[in-house]
Amino acid sequence: MKYSLYVLGILLLTLGISFTIQSNLGTSPFDALLVGLSINVGLTVGSWEVILALILIGCNAILAKQRPEFLGLITAFITGIGIDIWLFLLHNLLTPELWFSKTICFGIGLIIIGLGTATYLQTNFAPIPVDRLTLIIQQLTGKNILFARTSIYLLFLLLAMLFNGPIGAGTLLTVSLGGLILNFFMPITKRLIDGILTPATTLKKG
């Protein structure tokens, strides 16, 4: 059950990312960097997800003073495939043209990203390196998820600007609201997932 919830969280996360990309209003700084690299350097958005994951795993190991968590590559790999598949499926189905419809599309994506991220993080299995970095910064600074997430968003915003990623109003909204939404969903998903996994653990012991 734990791994089913983990996969569900990743599927929701990648669906949300695809919604924000298709909205054409700008994506999160990290996703804007992925798209910018894809357009200007080559390879798919999902491929860059995996490549940057390798770099971040090294950075996380240094910050946390631990061995590299290569298990995070599994999540990055699944996330990369998920993004590419959702973008392929939504390419012709979801092409909002009016400002209002673009805003709705982006808003839905942002909420789904927060829910998906919170869901798979609560399973405590192989977080994506960028999400692991969020948790490391939270622990190192003693601040909450909101502070850690926003700090990382600002760093990737600068990098996305260097590679001409799709930065727009949606990017600013993600920087402002992304951490807040994740912070909102974390305790909710914890209660739900604990409620689901605890009976399952009890049954196994019985």
XYZ file of N, CA and C in Angstrom:
618
model
N 0.827 -1.206 0.000
C 0.000 0.000 0.000
C 0.864 1.260 0.000
N 1.963 1.203 0.775
C 2.862 2.348 0.865
C 3.393 2.736 -0.505
N 3.796 1.736 -1.286
C 4.372 2.014 -2.596
C 3.311 2.450 -3.608
N 2.071 1.996 -3.403
C 0.962 2.432 -4.258
C 0.702 3.922 -4.036
N 0.747 4.345 -2.768
C 0.554 5.758 -2.435
C 1.720 6.588 -2.974
N 2.901 6.016 -2.934
C 4.105 6.681 -3.467
C 3.947 6.950 -4.963
N 3.539 5.929 -5.710
C 3.346 6.072 -7.158
C 2.202 7.041 -7.453
N 1.122 6.957 -6.670
C -0.008 7.870 -6.836
C 0.451 9.316 -6.666
N 1.279 9.554 -5.643
C 1.793 10.896 -5.403
C 2.609 11.410 -6.576
N 3.463 10.552 -7.133
C 4.294 10.944 -8.283
C 3.427 11.240 -9.505
N 2.406 10.414 -9.721
C 1.505 10.626 -10.865
C 0.766 11.952 -10.736
N 0.327 12.276 -9.518
C -0.343 13.557 -9.281
C 0.628 14.714 -9.485
N 1.830 14.567 -8.955
C 2.844 15.610 -9.089
C 3.135 15.915 -10.553
N 3.380 14.877 -11.345
C 3.732 15.080 -12.752
C 2.543 15.599 -13.566
N 1.334 15.189 -13.180
C 0.137 15.726 -13.846
C 0.044 17.234 -13.584
N 0.272 17.621 -12.334
C 0.227 19.033 -11.979
C 1.275 19.837 -12.729
N 2.492 19.296 -12.829
C 3.568 19.966 -13.560
C 3.164 20.176 -15.019
N 2.581 19.141 -15.613
C 2.159 19.216 -17.019
C 1.066 20.261 -17.214
N 0.153 20.384 -16.255
C -0.893 21.400 -16.313
C -0.279 22.801 -16.327
N 0.714 23.030 -15.468
C 1.322 24.359 -15.407
C 2.102 24.670 -16.686
N 2.763 23.661 -17.250
C 3.501 23.866 -18.499
C 2.531 24.195 -19.633
N 1.420 23.460 -19.702
C 0.437 23.668 -20.766
C -0.331 24.985 -20.603
N -0.357 25.528 -19.389
C -1.090 26.787 -19.164
C -0.430 27.956 -19.876
N 0.864 27.830 -20.146
C 1.609 28.888 -20.837
C 1.712 30.182 -20.030
N 1.569 30.072 -18.728
C 1.672 31.260 -17.875
C 3.007 31.305 -17.136
N 3.814 30.276 -17.358
C 5.059 30.164 -16.613
C 4.936 29.030 -15.619
N 6.025 28.306 -15.420
C 6.005 27.153 -14.518
C 6.801 27.463 -13.247
N 6.921 26.476 -12.387
C 7.772 26.657 -11.205
C 9.201 26.897 -11.702
N 10.031 27.581 -10.920
C 11.404 27.849 -11.350
C 12.166 26.592 -11.768
N 11.991 25.493 -11.023
C 12.698 24.252 -11.361
C 12.216 23.701 -12.701
N 10.895 23.677 -12.891
C 10.353 23.176 -14.155
C 10.670 24.114 -15.314
N 10.743 25.417 -15.016
C 11.123 26.384 -16.050
C 12.553 26.126 -16.501
N 13.415 25.746 -15.537
C 14.796 25.396 -15.871
C 14.833 24.146 -16.742
N 14.012 23.152 -16.397
C 13.954 21.908 -17.187
C 13.520 22.197 -18.620
N 12.461 22.997 -18.770
C 11.939 23.337 -20.109
C 12.966 24.160 -20.879
N 13.600 25.117 -20.189
C 14.613 25.952 -20.834
C 15.773 25.127 -21.351
N 16.236 24.187 -20.561
C 17.323 23.296 -20.973
C 16.894 22.425 -22.150
N 15.645 21.937 -22.086
C 15.127 21.082 -23.155
C 15.090 21.827 -24.487
N 14.631 23.081 -24.451
C 14.490 23.879 -25.670
C 15.848 24.329 -26.210
N 16.720 24.774 -25.320
C 17.974 25.388 -25.755
C 19.148 24.424 -25.893
N 19.101 23.310 -25.164
C 20.206 22.354 -25.219
C 19.815 21.079 -25.952
N 18.564 20.635 -25.745
C 18.087 19.398 -26.351
C 17.605 18.420 -25.288
N 17.212 17.231 -25.703
C 16.641 16.198 -24.837
C 15.252 16.611 -24.352
N 14.543 15.676 -23.712
C 13.191 15.959 -23.246
C 13.225 16.591 -21.861
N 12.091 17.153 -21.467
C 11.975 17.745 -20.131
C 12.259 16.687 -19.065
N 11.705 15.490 -19.276
C 11.895 14.397 -18.336
C 13.353 13.957 -18.221
N 14.087 14.012 -19.326
C 15.506 13.633 -19.315
C 16.318 14.570 -18.434
N 16.002 15.850 -18.511
C 16.711 16.837 -17.694
C 16.351 16.690 -16.223
N 15.164 16.188 -15.958
C 14.763 15.900 -14.575
C 15.756 14.918 -13.948
N 16.109 13.882 -14.704
C 17.027 12.851 -14.214
C 18.451 13.387 -14.102
N 18.885 14.167 -15.103
C 20.253 14.707 -15.108
C 20.469 15.648 -13.920
N 19.518 16.552 -13.713
C 19.644 17.482 -12.585
C 19.532 16.761 -11.248
N 18.781 15.653 -11.246
C 18.651 14.861 -10.026
C 20.016 14.334 -9.589
N 20.808 13.882 -10.550
C 22.155 13.380 -10.246
C 23.013 14.468 -9.604
N 22.930 15.686 -10.158
C 23.704 16.811 -9.624
C 23.255 17.149 -8.205
N 21.922 17.181 -8.006
C 21.373 17.529 -6.699
C 21.676 16.472 -5.643
N 21.733 15.206 -6.053
C 22.070 14.131 -5.111
C 23.458 14.382 -4.523
N 24.384 14.835 -5.363
C 25.722 15.163 -4.895
C 25.703 16.344 -3.928
N 24.941 17.382 -4.273
C 24.823 18.571 -3.414
C 24.193 18.212 -2.064
N 23.150 17.389 -2.110
C 22.468 16.980 -0.875
C 23.395 16.196 0.047
N 24.213 15.339 -0.556
C 25.139 14.524 0.229
C 26.136 15.416 0.974
N 26.589 16.470 0.302
C 27.544 17.396 0.915
C 26.881 18.171 2.050
N 25.671 18.695 1.796
C 24.962 19.487 2.807
C 24.580 18.649 4.030
N 24.100 17.437 3.775
C 23.651 16.573 4.870
C 24.799 15.784 5.505
N 25.983 15.841 4.845
C 27.156 15.103 5.316
C 26.838 13.613 5.444
N 26.207 13.116 4.392
C 25.829 11.706 4.336
C 26.243 11.117 2.995
N 26.069 9.809 2.871
C 26.321 9.169 1.579
C 25.271 9.632 0.576
N 25.615 9.693 -0.710
C 24.628 10.087 -1.734
C 23.423 9.159 -1.721
N 22.229 9.740 -1.752
C 20.993 8.950 -1.736
C 20.555 8.646 -3.176
N 21.221 7.654 -3.763
C 20.940 7.342 -5.163
C 19.545 6.751 -5.366
N 18.894 6.366 -4.250
C 17.524 5.864 -4.347
C 16.605 6.949 -4.913
N 16.998 8.204 -4.674
C 16.210 9.327 -5.193
C 16.159 9.343 -6.712
N 17.113 8.666 -7.353
C 17.112 8.595 -8.816
C 15.903 7.824 -9.331
N 15.434 6.862 -8.519
C 14.248 6.094 -8.910
C 13.060 7.039 -9.048
N 12.898 7.911 -8.037
C 11.800 8.869 -8.064
C 11.968 9.851 -9.210
N 13.203 10.331 -9.408
C 13.469 11.276 -10.496
C 13.177 10.637 -11.851
N 13.541 9.353 -11.983
C 13.318 8.631 -13.236
C 11.822 8.475 -13.513
N 11.075 8.066 -12.471
C 9.618 7.909 -12.621
C 8.974 9.270 -12.912
N 9.460 10.310 -12.231
C 8.932 11.659 -12.439
C 9.201 12.124 -13.859
N 10.418 11.881 -14.338
C 10.778 12.277 -15.702
C 9.888 11.610 -16.739
N 9.674 10.295 -16.568
C 8.803 9.553 -17.489
C 7.370 10.092 -17.396
N 6.923 10.336 -16.147
C 5.563 10.849 -15.932
C 5.333 12.173 -16.619
N 6.288 13.093 -16.498
C 6.161 14.407 -17.137
C 6.059 14.264 -18.645
N 6.956 13.466 -19.217
C 6.959 13.288 -20.684
C 5.660 12.645 -21.171
N 5.146 11.664 -20.423
C 3.906 10.991 -20.824
C 2.708 11.944 -20.721
N 2.601 12.662 -19.577
C 1.486 13.600 -19.404
C 1.531 14.705 -20.454
N 2.733 15.221 -20.759
C 2.853 16.278 -21.777
C 2.425 15.758 -23.140
N 2.771 14.500 -23.421
C 2.372 13.888 -24.693
C 0.851 13.740 -24.775
N 0.244 13.281 -23.663
C -1.205 13.065 -23.635
C -1.992 14.384 -23.648
N -1.454 15.401 -22.965
C -2.178 16.668 -22.834
C -1.862 17.674 -23.932
N -0.875 17.349 -24.770
C -0.409 18.305 -25.771
C -1.539 18.871 -26.636
N -2.412 17.988 -27.098
C -3.520 18.435 -27.958
C -4.836 18.579 -27.194
N -4.943 17.927 -26.040
C -6.186 17.970 -25.264
C -6.310 19.233 -24.425
N -5.171 19.758 -23.979
C -5.186 20.893 -23.052
C -4.346 22.031 -23.616
N -4.991 22.907 -24.376
C -4.299 24.065 -24.946
C -5.133 25.325 -24.714
N -5.216 25.794 -23.470
C -6.009 26.980 -23.157
C -5.476 28.218 -23.878
N -6.373 29.026 -24.413
C -5.960 30.213 -25.170
C -6.362 31.512 -24.480
N -7.487 31.500 -23.753
C -7.925 32.701 -23.060
C -7.206 32.834 -21.718
N -7.016 34.067 -21.277
C -6.333 34.327 -20.016
C -7.005 33.612 -18.849
N -8.348 33.640 -18.850
C -9.101 33.012 -17.762
C -8.860 31.514 -17.719
N -8.949 30.862 -18.877
C -8.761 29.406 -18.933
C -7.312 29.020 -18.610
N -6.366 29.865 -19.002
C -4.957 29.612 -18.674
C -4.740 29.679 -17.160
N -5.399 30.665 -16.543
C -5.273 30.837 -15.102
C -5.863 29.650 -14.353
N -7.039 29.179 -14.814
C -7.681 28.010 -14.198
C -6.785 26.782 -14.340
N -6.233 26.602 -15.528
C -5.360 25.461 -15.819
C -4.130 25.500 -14.903
N -3.546 26.681 -14.767
C -2.362 26.822 -13.922
C -2.702 26.577 -12.454
N -3.806 27.159 -12.001
C -4.224 27.015 -10.605
C -4.458 25.569 -10.221
N -5.133 24.827 -11.116
C -5.372 23.401 -10.873
C -4.041 22.658 -10.777
N -3.128 22.988 -11.702
C -1.811 22.354 -11.700
C -1.042 22.603 -10.425
N -1.093 23.837 -9.933
C -0.358 24.205 -8.726
C -0.874 23.446 -7.505
N -2.182 23.307 -7.426
C -2.786 22.578 -6.298
C -2.450 21.084 -6.373
N -2.519 20.518 -7.584
C -2.215 19.096 -7.769
C -0.746 18.817 -7.442
N 0.137 19.751 -7.808
C 1.566 19.593 -7.488
C 1.760 19.512 -5.982
N 1.109 20.424 -5.250
C 1.234 20.431 -3.794
C 0.716 19.146 -3.171
N -0.440 18.694 -3.658
C -1.043 17.462 -3.138
C -0.183 16.253 -3.463
N 0.284 16.170 -4.715
C 1.109 15.041 -5.135
C 2.428 14.974 -4.390
N 3.073 16.136 -4.232
C 4.354 16.190 -3.523
C 4.179 15.776 -2.074
N 3.165 16.318 -1.420
C 2.908 15.982 -0.014
C 2.597 14.500 0.142
N 1.843 13.939 -0.803
C 1.459 12.522 -0.735
C 2.669 11.612 -0.804
N 3.529 11.818 -1.808
C 4.655 10.886 -1.946
C 5.730 11.136 -0.884
N 5.865 12.389 -0.419
C 6.837 12.668 0.642
C 6.454 11.958 1.942
N 5.153 11.869 2.213
C 4.695 11.244 3.459
C 4.916 9.738 3.470
N 5.128 9.136 2.303
C 5.436 7.701 2.270
C 6.884 7.450 2.704
N 7.663 8.561 2.746
C 9.051 8.489 3.225
C 9.883 7.496 2.425
N 9.661 7.483 1.116
C 10.420 6.581 0.257
C 11.020 7.373 -0.910
N 12.323 7.466 -0.946
C 13.072 8.039 -2.057
C 12.522 9.363 -2.575
N 12.615 10.443 -1.789
C 12.149 11.732 -2.290
C 12.984 12.208 -3.475
N 12.364 12.956 -4.401
C 13.091 13.568 -5.497
C 14.187 14.429 -4.862
N 15.398 14.429 -5.424
C 16.490 15.205 -4.827
C 16.149 16.652 -4.489
N 15.350 17.320 -5.327
C 15.003 18.712 -5.029
C 14.095 18.795 -3.804
N 13.253 17.794 -3.615
C 12.398 17.765 -2.422
C 13.206 17.342 -1.196
N 14.174 16.477 -1.404
C 15.074 16.101 -0.318
C 15.869 17.331 0.132
N 16.270 18.158 -0.847
C 16.988 19.391 -0.539
C 16.118 20.313 0.312
N 14.818 20.341 0.009
C 13.877 21.146 0.796
C 13.895 20.699 2.254
N 13.843 19.392 2.471
C 13.830 18.848 3.827
C 15.159 19.100 4.550
N 16.274 19.034 3.796
C 17.595 19.269 4.385
C 17.715 20.720 4.845
N 17.279 21.647 3.975
C 17.337 23.070 4.324
C 16.438 23.362 5.521
N 15.282 22.701 5.560
C 14.374 22.880 6.698
C 15.061 22.456 7.999
N 15.753 21.321 7.945
C 16.439 20.812 9.136
C 17.632 21.684 9.524
N 18.404 22.137 8.533
C 19.591 22.937 8.801
C 19.256 24.322 9.358
N 18.157 24.903 8.854
C 17.792 26.264 9.263
C 16.843 26.290 10.455
N 16.142 25.170 10.676
C 15.162 25.141 11.756
C 13.875 25.865 11.400
N 13.757 26.231 10.115
C 12.556 26.923 9.648
C 11.535 25.889 9.163
N 10.376 26.387 8.652
C 9.364 25.458 8.155
C 9.539 25.165 6.671
N 8.660 24.300 6.164
C 8.716 23.901 4.749
C 8.576 25.116 3.834
N 7.729 26.061 4.227
C 7.483 27.260 3.418
C 8.777 28.019 3.158
N 9.570 28.247 4.196
C 10.833 28.980 4.061
C 11.805 28.214 3.164
N 11.954 26.913 3.427
C 12.901 26.094 2.670
C 12.535 26.032 1.198
N 11.240 25.822 0.936
C 10.777 25.694 -0.451
C 10.960 27.001 -1.212
N 10.623 28.116 -0.585
C 10.724 29.415 -1.235
C 12.181 29.760 -1.541
N 13.087 29.411 -0.644
C 14.517 29.671 -0.851
C 15.026 28.926 -2.087
N 14.609 27.664 -2.206
C 15.023 26.854 -3.356
C 14.423 27.398 -4.647
N 13.157 27.806 -4.581
C 12.501 28.373 -5.761
C 13.255 29.596 -6.283
N 13.725 30.435 -5.380
C 14.445 31.644 -5.784
C 15.762 31.295 -6.473
N 16.448 30.269 -5.977
C 17.700 29.830 -6.592
C 17.459 29.332 -8.019
N 16.447 28.467 -8.188
C 16.166 27.921 -9.519
C 15.579 28.980 -10.458
N 14.952 30.002 -9.892
C 14.433 31.097 -10.709
C 15.582 31.790 -11.436
N 16.669 32.029 -10.729
C 17.837 32.668 -11.340
C 18.429 31.789 -12.442
N 18.503 30.471 -12.173
C 19.043 29.537 -13.165
C 18.128 29.448 -14.397
N 16.809 29.447 -14.166
C 15.845 29.378 -15.273
C 15.955 30.607 -16.161
N 16.221 31.758 -15.565
C 16.382 32.987 -16.328
C 17.600 32.902 -17.243
N 18.662 32.240 -16.765
C 19.880 32.080 -17.566
C 19.628 31.248 -18.820
N 18.716 30.257 -18.707
C 18.432 29.367 -19.842
C 17.123 29.721 -20.559
N 16.632 30.928 -20.308
C 15.408 31.403 -20.985
C 14.236 30.448 -20.841
N 14.031 29.935 -19.633
C 12.891 29.046 -19.377
C 11.588 29.822 -19.377
N 10.456 29.116 -19.425
C 9.139 29.779 -19.471
C 8.769 30.444 -18.142
N 9.318 31.631 -17.944
C 9.052 32.382 -16.713
C 7.948 33.402 -16.988
N 6.972 33.461 -16.111
C 5.869 34.397 -16.279
C 5.168 34.622 -14.962
N 3.918 35.061 -15.047
C 3.127 35.317 -13.841
C 2.991 34.047 -13.011
N 2.880 32.901 -13.703
C 2.746 31.626 -13.008
C 3.973 31.283 -12.181
N 5.144 31.685 -12.658
C 6.383 31.434 -11.931
C 6.380 32.189 -10.609
N 5.980 33.453 -10.653
C 5.919 34.275 -9.444
C 4.891 33.717 -8.469
N 3.777 33.221 -9.003
C 2.745 32.626 -8.155
C 3.263 31.358 -7.489
N 4.051 30.585 -8.230
C 4.609 29.355 -7.679
C 5.586 29.664 -6.545
N 6.436 30.683 -6.765
C 7.396 31.082 -5.739
C 6.655 31.550 -4.484
N 5.558 32.287 -4.715
C 4.798 32.854 -3.599
C 3.920 31.822 -2.896
N 3.301 30.929 -3.692
C 2.287 30.029 -3.144
C 2.702 28.559 -3.055
N 3.729 28.161 -3.827
C 4.124 26.749 -3.872
C 4.443 26.169 -2.504
N 5.288 26.864 -1.748
C 5.646 26.396 -0.409
C 4.465 26.418 0.534
N 3.617 27.431 0.381
C 2.431 27.564 1.234
C 1.462 26.411 1.011
N 1.251 26.049 -0.267
C 0.347 24.949 -0.614
C 0.896 23.619 -0.093
N 2.217 23.415 -0.269
C 2.842 22.179 0.224
C 2.724 22.111 1.750
N 2.959 23.240 2.402
C 2.865 23.321 3.857
C 1.440 23.016 4.334
N 0.448 23.392 3.511
C -0.961 23.146 3.831
C -1.299 21.662 3.713
N -0.789 21.022 2.643
C -1.139 19.624 2.384
C -0.360 18.614 3.231
N 0.824 18.986 3.717
C 1.659 18.028 4.462
C 0.945 17.406 5.666
N 0.350 18.196 6.575
C -0.327 17.574 7.728
C -1.579 16.793 7.333
N -2.267 17.248 6.268
C -3.484 16.565 5.812
C -3.137 15.179 5.265
N -2.133 15.137 4.380
C -1.734 13.849 3.800
C -1.136 12.932 4.863
N -0.467 13.511 5.859
C 0.104 12.691 6.940
C -0.996 11.958 7.690
N -2.065 12.692 8.026
C -3.182 12.064 8.746
C -3.838 10.976 7.901
N -4.061 11.276 6.633
C -4.721 10.323 5.741
C -3.869 9.075 5.524
N -2.583 9.288 5.229
C -1.702 8.159 4.942
C -1.446 7.326 6.200
N -1.279 7.994 7.342
C -1.108 7.253 8.603
C -2.347 6.406 8.883
N -3.523 6.970 8.571
C -4.776 6.257 8.781
C -4.902 5.036 7.884
N -4.329 5.143 6.675
C -4.392 4.030 5.727
C -3.352 2.961 6.056
N -2.125 3.412 6.370
C -1.024 2.470 6.588
C -1.061 1.784 7.952
N -1.572 2.455 8.981
C -1.597 1.865 10.325
C -2.435 0.591 10.394
N -3.676 0.589 9.854
C -4.451 -0.660 9.856
C -3.757 -1.779 9.085
N -3.091 -1.383 7.973
C -2.402 -2.387 7.150
C -1.251 -3.022 7.944
N -0.521 -2.198 8.719
C 0.573 -2.700 9.539
C 0.049 -3.609 10.650
N -1.076 -3.205 11.233
C -1.685 -3.999 12.297
C -2.119 -5.368 11.801
N -2.678 -5.390 10.586
C -3.137 -6.658 10.003
C -1.961 -7.588 9.746
N -0.829 -6.999 9.314
C 0.355 -7.819 9.036
C 0.880 -8.458 10.314
N 0.877 -7.674 11.413
C 1.352 -8.183 12.696
C 0.430 -9.262 13.245
N -0.906 -9.033 13.009
C -1.876 -10.006 13.492
C -1.801 -11.292 12.722
